[in-house]
Short mmCIF file of C-alpha atoms in Angstrom, two decimals:
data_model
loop_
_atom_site.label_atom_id
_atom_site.label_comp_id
_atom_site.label_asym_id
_atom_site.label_seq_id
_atom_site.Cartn_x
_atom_site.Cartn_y
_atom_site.Cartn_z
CA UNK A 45 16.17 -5.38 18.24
CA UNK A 46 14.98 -2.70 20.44
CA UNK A 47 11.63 -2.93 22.55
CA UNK A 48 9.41 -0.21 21.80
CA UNK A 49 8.23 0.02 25.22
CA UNK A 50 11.77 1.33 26.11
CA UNK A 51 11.78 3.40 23.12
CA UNK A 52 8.43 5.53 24.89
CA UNK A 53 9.96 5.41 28.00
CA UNK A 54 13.38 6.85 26.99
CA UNK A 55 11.29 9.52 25.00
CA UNK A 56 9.20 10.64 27.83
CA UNK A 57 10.76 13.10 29.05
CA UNK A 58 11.01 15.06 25.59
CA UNK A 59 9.16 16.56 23.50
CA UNK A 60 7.37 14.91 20.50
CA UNK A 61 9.62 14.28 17.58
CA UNK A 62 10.56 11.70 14.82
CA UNK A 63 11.67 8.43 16.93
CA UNK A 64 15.19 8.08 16.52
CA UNK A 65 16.89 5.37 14.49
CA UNK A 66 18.12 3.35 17.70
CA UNK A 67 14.54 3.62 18.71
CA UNK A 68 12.64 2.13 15.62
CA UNK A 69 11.15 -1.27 15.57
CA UNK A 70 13.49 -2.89 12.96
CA UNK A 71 10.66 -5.83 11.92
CA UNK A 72 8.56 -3.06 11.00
CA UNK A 73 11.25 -1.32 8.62
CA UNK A 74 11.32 -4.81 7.26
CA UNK A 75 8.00 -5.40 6.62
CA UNK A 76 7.06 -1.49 4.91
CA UNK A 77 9.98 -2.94 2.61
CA UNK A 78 8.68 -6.33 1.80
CA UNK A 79 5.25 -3.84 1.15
CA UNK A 80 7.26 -1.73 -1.12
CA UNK A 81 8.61 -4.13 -3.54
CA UNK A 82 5.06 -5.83 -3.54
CA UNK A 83 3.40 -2.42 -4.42
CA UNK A 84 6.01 -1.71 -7.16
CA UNK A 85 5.33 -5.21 -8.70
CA UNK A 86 1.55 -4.70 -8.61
CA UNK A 87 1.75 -1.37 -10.20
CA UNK A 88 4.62 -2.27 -12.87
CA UNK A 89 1.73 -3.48 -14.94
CA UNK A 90 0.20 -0.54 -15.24
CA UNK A 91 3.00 1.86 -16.04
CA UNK A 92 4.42 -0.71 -18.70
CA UNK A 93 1.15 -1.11 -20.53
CA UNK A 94 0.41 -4.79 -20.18
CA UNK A 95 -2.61 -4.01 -17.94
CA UNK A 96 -5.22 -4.47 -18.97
CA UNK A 97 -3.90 -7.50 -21.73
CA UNK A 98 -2.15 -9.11 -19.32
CA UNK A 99 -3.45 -12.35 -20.87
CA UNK A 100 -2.67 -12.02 -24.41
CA UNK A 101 0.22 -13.20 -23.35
CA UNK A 102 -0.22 -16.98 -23.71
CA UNK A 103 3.42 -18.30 -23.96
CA UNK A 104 4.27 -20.78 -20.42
CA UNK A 105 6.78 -18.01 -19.12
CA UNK A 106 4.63 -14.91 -19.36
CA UNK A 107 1.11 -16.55 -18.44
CA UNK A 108 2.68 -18.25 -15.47
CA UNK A 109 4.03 -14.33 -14.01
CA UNK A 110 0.98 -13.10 -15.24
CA UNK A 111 -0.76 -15.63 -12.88
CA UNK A 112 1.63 -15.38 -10.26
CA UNK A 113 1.25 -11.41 -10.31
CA UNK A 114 -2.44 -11.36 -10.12
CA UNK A 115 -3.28 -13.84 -7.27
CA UNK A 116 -0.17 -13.94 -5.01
CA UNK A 117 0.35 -10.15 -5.40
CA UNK A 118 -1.90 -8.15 -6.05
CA UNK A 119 -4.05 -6.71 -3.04
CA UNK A 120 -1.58 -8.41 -1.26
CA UNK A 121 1.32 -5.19 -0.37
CA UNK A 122 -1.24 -1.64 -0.14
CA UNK A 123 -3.02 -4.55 2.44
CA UNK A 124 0.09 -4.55 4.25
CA UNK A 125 0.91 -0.86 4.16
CA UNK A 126 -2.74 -0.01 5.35
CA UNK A 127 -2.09 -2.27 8.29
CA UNK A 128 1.45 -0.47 9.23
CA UNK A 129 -0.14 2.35 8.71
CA UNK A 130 -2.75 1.78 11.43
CA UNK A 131 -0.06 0.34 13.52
CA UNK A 132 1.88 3.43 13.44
CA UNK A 133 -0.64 5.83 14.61
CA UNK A 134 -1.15 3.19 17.96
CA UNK A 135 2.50 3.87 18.43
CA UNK A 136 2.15 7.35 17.96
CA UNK A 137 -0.58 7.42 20.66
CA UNK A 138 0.96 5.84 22.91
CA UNK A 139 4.56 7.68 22.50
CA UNK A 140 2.04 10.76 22.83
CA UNK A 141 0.21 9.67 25.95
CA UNK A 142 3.01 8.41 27.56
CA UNK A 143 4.90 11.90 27.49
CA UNK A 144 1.47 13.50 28.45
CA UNK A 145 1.23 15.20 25.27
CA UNK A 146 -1.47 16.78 23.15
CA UNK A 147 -1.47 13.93 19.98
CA UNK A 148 -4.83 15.27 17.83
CA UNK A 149 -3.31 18.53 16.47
CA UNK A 150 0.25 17.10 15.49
CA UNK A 151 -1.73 14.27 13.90
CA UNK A 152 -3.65 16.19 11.93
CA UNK A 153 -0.96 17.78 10.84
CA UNK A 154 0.73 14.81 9.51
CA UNK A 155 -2.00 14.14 7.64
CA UNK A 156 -2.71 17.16 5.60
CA UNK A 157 1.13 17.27 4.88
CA UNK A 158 0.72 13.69 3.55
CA UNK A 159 -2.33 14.54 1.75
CA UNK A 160 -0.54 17.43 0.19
CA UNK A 161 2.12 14.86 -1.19
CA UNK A 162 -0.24 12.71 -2.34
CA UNK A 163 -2.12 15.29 -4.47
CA UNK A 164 1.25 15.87 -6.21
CA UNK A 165 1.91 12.26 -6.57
CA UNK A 166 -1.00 12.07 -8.42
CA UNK A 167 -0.49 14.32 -11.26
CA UNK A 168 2.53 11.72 -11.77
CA UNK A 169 0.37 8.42 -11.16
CA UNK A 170 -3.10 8.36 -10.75
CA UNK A 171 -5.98 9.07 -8.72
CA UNK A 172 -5.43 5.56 -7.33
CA UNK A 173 -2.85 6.17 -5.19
CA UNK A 174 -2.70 5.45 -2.29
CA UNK A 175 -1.37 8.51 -0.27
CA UNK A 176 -4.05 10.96 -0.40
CA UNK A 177 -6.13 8.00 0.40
CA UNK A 178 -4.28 6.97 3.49
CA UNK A 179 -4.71 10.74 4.50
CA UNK A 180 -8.09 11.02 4.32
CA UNK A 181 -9.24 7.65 6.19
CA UNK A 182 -6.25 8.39 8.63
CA UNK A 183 -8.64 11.14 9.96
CA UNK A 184 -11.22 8.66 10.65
CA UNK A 185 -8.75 7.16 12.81
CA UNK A 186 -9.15 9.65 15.39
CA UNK A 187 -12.81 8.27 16.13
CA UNK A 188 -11.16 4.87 17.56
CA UNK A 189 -8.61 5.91 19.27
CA UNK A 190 -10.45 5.30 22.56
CA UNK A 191 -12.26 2.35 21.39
CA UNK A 192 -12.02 -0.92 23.46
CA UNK A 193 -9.85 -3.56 21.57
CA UNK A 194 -12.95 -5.93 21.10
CA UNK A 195 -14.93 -3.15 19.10
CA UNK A 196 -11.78 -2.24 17.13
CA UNK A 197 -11.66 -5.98 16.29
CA UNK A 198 -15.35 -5.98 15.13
CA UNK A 199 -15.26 -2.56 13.25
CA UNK A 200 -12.32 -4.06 11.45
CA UNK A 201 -13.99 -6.62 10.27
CA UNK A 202 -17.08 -5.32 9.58
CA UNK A 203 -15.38 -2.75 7.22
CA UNK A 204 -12.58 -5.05 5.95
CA UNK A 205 -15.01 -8.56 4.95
CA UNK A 206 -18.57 -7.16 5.92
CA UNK A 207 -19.14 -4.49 4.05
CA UNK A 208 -17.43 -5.69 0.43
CA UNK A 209 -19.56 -8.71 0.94
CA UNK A 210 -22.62 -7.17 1.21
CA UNK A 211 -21.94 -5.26 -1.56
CA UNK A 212 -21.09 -7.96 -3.97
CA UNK A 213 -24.21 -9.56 -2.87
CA UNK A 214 -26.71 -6.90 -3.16
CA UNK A 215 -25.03 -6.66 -6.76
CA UNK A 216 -25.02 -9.73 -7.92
CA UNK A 217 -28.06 -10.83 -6.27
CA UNK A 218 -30.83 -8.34 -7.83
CA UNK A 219 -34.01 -9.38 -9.30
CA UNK A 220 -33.72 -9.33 -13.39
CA UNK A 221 -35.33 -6.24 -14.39
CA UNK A 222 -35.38 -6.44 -18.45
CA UNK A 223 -36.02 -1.98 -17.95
CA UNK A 224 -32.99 -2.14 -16.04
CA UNK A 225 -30.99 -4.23 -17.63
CA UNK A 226 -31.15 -2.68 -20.94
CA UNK A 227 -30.71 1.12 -19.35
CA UNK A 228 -27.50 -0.67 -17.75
CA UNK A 229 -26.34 -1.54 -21.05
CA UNK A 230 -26.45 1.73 -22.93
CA UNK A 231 -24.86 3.69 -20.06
CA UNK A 232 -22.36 0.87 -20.45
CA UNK A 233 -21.90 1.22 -24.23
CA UNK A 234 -22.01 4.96 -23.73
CA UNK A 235 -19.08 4.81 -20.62
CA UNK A 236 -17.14 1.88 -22.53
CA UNK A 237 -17.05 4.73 -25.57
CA UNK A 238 -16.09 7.47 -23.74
CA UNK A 239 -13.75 4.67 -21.64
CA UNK A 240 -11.65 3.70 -24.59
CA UNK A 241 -11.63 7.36 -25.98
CA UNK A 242 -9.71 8.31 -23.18
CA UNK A 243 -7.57 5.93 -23.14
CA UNK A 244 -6.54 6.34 -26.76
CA UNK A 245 -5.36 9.75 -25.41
CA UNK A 246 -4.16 8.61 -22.27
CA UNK A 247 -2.19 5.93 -24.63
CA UNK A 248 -0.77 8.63 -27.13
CA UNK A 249 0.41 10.91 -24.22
CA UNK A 250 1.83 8.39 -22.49
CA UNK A 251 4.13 7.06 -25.74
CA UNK A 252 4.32 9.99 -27.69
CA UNK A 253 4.31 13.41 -25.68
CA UNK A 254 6.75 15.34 -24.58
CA UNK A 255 7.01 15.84 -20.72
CA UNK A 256 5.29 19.24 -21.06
CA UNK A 257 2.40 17.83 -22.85
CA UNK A 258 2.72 15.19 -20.59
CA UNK A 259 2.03 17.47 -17.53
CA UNK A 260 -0.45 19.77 -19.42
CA UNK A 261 -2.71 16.31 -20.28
CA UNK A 262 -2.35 15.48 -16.49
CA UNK A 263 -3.78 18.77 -14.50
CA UNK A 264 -5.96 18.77 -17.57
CA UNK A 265 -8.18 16.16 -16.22
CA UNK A 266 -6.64 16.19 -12.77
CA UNK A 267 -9.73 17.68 -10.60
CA UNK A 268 -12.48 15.70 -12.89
CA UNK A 269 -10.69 12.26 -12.31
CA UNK A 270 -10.74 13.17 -8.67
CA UNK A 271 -14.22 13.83 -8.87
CA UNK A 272 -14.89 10.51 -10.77
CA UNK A 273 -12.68 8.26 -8.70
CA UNK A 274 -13.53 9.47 -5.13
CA UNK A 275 -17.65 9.19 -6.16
CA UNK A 276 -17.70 5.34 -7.73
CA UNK A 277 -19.37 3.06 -5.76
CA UNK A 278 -16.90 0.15 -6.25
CA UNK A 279 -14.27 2.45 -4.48
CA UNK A 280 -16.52 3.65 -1.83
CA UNK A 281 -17.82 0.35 -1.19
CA UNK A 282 -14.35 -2.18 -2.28
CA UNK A 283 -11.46 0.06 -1.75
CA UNK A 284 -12.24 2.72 1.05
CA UNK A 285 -13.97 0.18 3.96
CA UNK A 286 -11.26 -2.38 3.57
CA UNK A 287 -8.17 -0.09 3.85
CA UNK A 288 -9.95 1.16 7.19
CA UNK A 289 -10.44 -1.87 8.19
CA UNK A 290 -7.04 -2.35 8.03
CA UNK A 291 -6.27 0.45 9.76
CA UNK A 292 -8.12 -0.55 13.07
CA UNK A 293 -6.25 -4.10 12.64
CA UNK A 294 -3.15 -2.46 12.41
CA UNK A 295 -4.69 -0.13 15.28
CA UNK A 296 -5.22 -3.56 17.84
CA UNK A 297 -1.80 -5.01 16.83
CA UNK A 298 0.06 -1.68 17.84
CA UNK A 299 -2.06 -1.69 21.51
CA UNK A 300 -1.27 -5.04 22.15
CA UNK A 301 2.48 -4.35 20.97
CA UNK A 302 2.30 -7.79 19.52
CA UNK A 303 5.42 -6.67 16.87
CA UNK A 304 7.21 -5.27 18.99
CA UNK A 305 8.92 -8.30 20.19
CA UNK A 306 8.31 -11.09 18.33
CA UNK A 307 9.86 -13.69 20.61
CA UNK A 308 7.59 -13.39 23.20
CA UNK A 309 4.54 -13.59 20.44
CA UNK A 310 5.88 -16.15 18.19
CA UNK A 311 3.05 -18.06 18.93
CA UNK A 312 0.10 -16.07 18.39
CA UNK A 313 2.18 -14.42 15.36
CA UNK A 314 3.19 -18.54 13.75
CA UNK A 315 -0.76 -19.02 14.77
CA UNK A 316 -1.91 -16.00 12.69
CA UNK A 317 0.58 -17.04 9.87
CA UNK A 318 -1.08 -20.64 9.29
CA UNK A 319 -4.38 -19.43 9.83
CA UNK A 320 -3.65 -16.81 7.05
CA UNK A 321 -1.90 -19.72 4.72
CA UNK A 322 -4.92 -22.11 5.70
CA UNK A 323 -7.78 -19.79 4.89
CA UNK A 324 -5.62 -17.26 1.91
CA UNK A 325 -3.81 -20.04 -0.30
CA UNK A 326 -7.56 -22.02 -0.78
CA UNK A 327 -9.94 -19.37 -1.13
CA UNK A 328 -7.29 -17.64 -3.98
CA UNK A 329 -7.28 -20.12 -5.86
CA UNK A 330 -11.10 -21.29 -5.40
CA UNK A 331 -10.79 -17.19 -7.11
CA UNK A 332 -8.61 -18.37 -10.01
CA UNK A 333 -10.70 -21.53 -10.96
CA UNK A 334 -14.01 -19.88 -10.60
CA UNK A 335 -12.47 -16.63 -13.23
CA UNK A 336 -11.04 -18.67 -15.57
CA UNK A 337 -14.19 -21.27 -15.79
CA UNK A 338 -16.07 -18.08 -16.31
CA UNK A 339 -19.65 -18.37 -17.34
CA UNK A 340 -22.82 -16.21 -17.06
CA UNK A 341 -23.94 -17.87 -13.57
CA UNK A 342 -24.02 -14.82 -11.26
CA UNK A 343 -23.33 -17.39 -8.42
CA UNK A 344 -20.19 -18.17 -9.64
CA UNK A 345 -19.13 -14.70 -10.15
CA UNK A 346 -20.53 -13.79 -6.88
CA UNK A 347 -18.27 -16.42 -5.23
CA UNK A 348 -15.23 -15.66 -6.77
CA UNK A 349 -15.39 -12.29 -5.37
CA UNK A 350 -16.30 -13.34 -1.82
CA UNK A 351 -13.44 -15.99 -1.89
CA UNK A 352 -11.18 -13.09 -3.04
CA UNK A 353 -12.06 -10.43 -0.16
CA UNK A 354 -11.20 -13.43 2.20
CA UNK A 355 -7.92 -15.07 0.97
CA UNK A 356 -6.24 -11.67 -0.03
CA UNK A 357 -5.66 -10.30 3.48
CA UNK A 358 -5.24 -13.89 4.61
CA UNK A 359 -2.26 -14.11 2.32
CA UNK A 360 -0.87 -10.67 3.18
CA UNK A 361 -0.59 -11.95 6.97
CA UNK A 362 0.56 -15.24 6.14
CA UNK A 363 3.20 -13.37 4.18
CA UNK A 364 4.18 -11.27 7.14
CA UNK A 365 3.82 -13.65 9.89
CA UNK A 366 6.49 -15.28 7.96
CA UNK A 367 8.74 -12.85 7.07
CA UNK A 368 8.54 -11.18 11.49
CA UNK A 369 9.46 -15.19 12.08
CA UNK A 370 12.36 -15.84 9.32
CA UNK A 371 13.57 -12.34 10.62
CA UNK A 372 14.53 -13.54 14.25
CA UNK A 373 16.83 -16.24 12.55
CA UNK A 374 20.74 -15.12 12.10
CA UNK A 375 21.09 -15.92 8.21
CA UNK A 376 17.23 -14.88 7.30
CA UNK A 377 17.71 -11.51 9.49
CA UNK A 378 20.81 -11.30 7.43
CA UNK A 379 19.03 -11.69 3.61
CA UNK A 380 15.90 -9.28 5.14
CA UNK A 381 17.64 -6.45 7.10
CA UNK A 382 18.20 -4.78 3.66
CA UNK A 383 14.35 -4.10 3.43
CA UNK A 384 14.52 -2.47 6.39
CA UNK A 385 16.58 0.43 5.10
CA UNK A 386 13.75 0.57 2.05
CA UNK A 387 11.34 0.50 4.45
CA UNK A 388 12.78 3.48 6.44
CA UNK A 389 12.41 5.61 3.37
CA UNK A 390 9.19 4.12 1.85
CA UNK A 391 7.58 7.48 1.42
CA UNK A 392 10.59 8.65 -0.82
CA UNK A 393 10.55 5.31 -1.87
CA UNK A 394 7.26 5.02 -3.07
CA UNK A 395 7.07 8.14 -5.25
CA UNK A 396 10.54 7.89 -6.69
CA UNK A 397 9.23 4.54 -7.87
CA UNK A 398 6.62 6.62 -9.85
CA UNK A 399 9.25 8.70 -11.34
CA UNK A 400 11.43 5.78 -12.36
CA UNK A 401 8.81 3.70 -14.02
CA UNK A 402 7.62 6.97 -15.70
CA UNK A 403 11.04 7.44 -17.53
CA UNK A 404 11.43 3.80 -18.01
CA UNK A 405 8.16 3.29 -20.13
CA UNK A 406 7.16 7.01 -21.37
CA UNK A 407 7.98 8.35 -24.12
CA UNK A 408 9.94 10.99 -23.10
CA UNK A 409 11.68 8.46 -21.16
CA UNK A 410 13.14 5.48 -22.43
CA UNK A 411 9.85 4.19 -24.22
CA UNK A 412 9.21 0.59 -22.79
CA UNK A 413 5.34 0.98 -22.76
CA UNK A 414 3.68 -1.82 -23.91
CA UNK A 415 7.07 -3.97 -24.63
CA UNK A 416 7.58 -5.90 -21.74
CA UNK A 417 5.24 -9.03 -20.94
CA UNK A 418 4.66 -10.17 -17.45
CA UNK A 419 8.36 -11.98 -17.13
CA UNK A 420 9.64 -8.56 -18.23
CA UNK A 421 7.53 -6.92 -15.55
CA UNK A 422 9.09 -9.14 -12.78
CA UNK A 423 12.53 -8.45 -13.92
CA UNK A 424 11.92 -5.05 -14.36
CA UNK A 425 10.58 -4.93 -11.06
CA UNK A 426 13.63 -7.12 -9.03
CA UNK A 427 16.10 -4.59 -10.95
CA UNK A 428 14.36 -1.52 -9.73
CA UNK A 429 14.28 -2.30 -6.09
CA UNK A 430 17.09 -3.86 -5.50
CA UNK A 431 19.10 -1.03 -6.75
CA UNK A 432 16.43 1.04 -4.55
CA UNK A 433 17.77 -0.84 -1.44
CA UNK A 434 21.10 -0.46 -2.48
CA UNK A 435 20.57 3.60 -2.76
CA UNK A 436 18.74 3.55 0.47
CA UNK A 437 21.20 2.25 2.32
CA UNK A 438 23.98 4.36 1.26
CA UNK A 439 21.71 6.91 1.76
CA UNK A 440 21.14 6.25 5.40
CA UNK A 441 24.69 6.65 6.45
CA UNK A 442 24.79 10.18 5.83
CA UNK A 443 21.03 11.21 6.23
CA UNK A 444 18.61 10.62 8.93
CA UNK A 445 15.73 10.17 7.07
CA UNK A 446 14.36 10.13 3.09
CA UNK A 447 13.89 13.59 1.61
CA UNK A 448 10.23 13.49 1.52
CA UNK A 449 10.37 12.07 5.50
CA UNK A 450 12.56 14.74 6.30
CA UNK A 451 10.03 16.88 4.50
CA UNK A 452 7.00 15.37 6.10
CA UNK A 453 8.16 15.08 9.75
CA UNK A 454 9.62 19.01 9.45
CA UNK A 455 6.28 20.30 8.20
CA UNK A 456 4.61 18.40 10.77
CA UNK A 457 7.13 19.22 13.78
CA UNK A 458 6.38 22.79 12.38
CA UNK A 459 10.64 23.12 12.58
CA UNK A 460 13.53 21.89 10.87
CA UNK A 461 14.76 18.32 11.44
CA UNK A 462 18.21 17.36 11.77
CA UNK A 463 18.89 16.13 8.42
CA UNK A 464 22.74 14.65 8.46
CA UNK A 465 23.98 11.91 10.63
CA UNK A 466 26.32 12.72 13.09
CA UNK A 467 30.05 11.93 12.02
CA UNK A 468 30.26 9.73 15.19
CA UNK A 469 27.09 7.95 14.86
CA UNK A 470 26.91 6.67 11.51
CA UNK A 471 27.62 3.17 12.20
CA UNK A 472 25.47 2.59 15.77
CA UNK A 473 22.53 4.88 14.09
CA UNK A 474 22.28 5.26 10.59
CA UNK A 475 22.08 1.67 9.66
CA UNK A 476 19.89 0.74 13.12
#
């Protein structure tokens, strides 16, 4: 696996560019891939319609993935890709510093071209995804970049546990106010009315229109949803300060080049994994019992959520403490470097999965929406990314990068990347 200490050093003396294959960190190929199939899992649900009935589904099979979906996935894989994401700009820094090289304008660069994606992403997905997002808060970035580890570590968890817990508190915790309380309920009878109107039409687009109306529905309502997503407090508040947080974790890792070589940190990395397991596997399903006992006691619903906004990024880095470990074995290292080649194209990746899930379940497509229960979901899922990994990998031995990375780091570079793979180093580079 090649140190990415040798990777700057070989670099300095060049300009900035996209690292080169023989340069990349391979664990952290592996990992983006382990992120992608978790992401397409989590968002299966909503493309094939059984979100938000996921539990109408009472039969052993499709309660148990329905279960299994909910608490050991999901906010367990965009956690992980927030935290590579951070990770990457340290690297990028330092790669940047290191050559003595202006970093803020090629940076910002990167971002508006990924923000530009994103927008276009949406029109196929929704305002929840995560690109534009990542975009956005990757400006804040640049405000840390200076920033002593130890603040970084307290700014990360100030906006990753902190600042969700507050506001969960401050909700739940309010005086009764009878005034209040019943002005809370019409605007919720009112929303709820307008809620379920639009998603009759969303419904009837979505299984009846053709691709045109499909489109026409979308920019319809394109700039308002933006409006309404990007102004809710629960997003501002639940959404927003965590993925930063994760950013500035993802920032301390990348300083302290802790993945770059996992040998000589297997044991703060084994550490972090049981720590994750200890604290994540407990306080998710302290989550589960407290939802499904249910009741009106605001304490209880108050603690479920706090239990939640601890275990879920405790689970994500048990998840891949354990995967950087299993990874330095021969036969594991064998099973995971697949991912890696999903990983190295997760930006394609990522929106392609949007395109296939759209003609699997639309009606213009092949019409699955709201026929598959949770098992279907999983298999769905394990079909659809395998055969990604399969078409990444091919695709790496003749191209250099996805076509939206190629796109990306192009626009960015402000010049055309080298696209193909050389004839004579397809088999040293393309699968590296």
């Amino acid at each position: 696996m090649p140190d990415q200490a040798a990777a700057v050093d070989s670099q300095s003396t060049r300009g900035l560019g996209p690292v080169r294959p023989a340069e990349r960190v391979e664990i952290l190929d592996i990992l983006r891939g382990w992120a992608l199939f978790g992401v397409l899992l989590c968002n299966m649900r909503w493309f094939s319609g059984v979100w938000p009935d996921f539990y109408v589904w009472n039969d052993p099979v499709n309660l148990s993935a329905a279960v299994l979906i909910d608490y050991l996935a999901n906010d367990k894989f965009y956690t992980l890709f927030s935290f590579l994401f951070g990770l990457g700009f340290a690297l990028q820094l330092s790669r940047a510093d290191a050559r003595g090289k202006p970093f803020i304008g090629l940076y910002v660069r990167r971002l508006i071209v990924l923000l530009l994606i994103g927008l276009v992403h949406t029109y196929l997905a929704w305002w929840n995804e995560a690109l534009h997002v990542y975009a956005l808060l990757g400006f804040a970035l640049l405000l840390f970049r200076r920033r002593s580890n130890r603040t970084v570590l307290i700014l990360a968890t100030i906006f990753l546990i902190a600042i969700p817990a507050s506001y969960h508190t401050i909700e739940f915790a309010r005086p009764e106010d009878p005034e209040r309380e019943a002005l809370a309920s019409r605007e919720f009878i009112a929303s709820a009315t307008e809620y379920w109107a639009g998603e009759e039409s969303y419904t009837w687009h979505v299984t009846r229109a053709s691709a045109t109306q499909w489109v026409a529905f979308r920019a319809k309502g394109w700039i308002q949803g933006g409006v309404e997503y990007h102004t809710i407090p629960y997003y501002n508040f639940l959404w927003f300060p965590p993925i930063l947080g994760l950013f500035l974790l993802g920032l301390y890792v990348g300083r302290r080049r802790i993945l770059d070589n996992v040998e000589a940190n297997r044991k703060l990395i084994r550490r972090t994994m049981w720590v994750g397991l200890a604290l994540g596997l407990p306080c998710t399903m302290a989550t589960l019992v407290l939802r499904v006992q249910g009741g009106a006691a605001w304490r209880s619903e108050l603690l479920a959520e706090l239990t939640w906004i601890v275990g879920a990024p405790a689970l994500t880095f048990f998840y891949a403490g354990l995967i950087a470990l299993l990874a330095q074995r021969k036969r594991w290292h064998r099973l995971l470097a697949p991912l890696g080649a999903a990983g190295r194209t997760a930006l394609t990746g990522y929106v392609m999965q949007t395109v296939v899930c759209v003609l699997l379940f639309y009606g213009f497509g092949l019409g699955l929406f709201g026929r598959v229960g949770p098992a279907g979901v999983v298999v769905v899922t394990l079909l659809v990314f395998t055969a990604q990994v399969f078409v990444s990998i091919w695709w790496l031995r003749y191209f250099r990068f996805g076509p939206l990375e190629w796109l990306w780091r192009s626009l960015t570079y402000g010049r055309m990347q080298p696209f193909r793979v050389e004839r004579r180093g397809i088999t040293a580079e393309a699968v590296a």
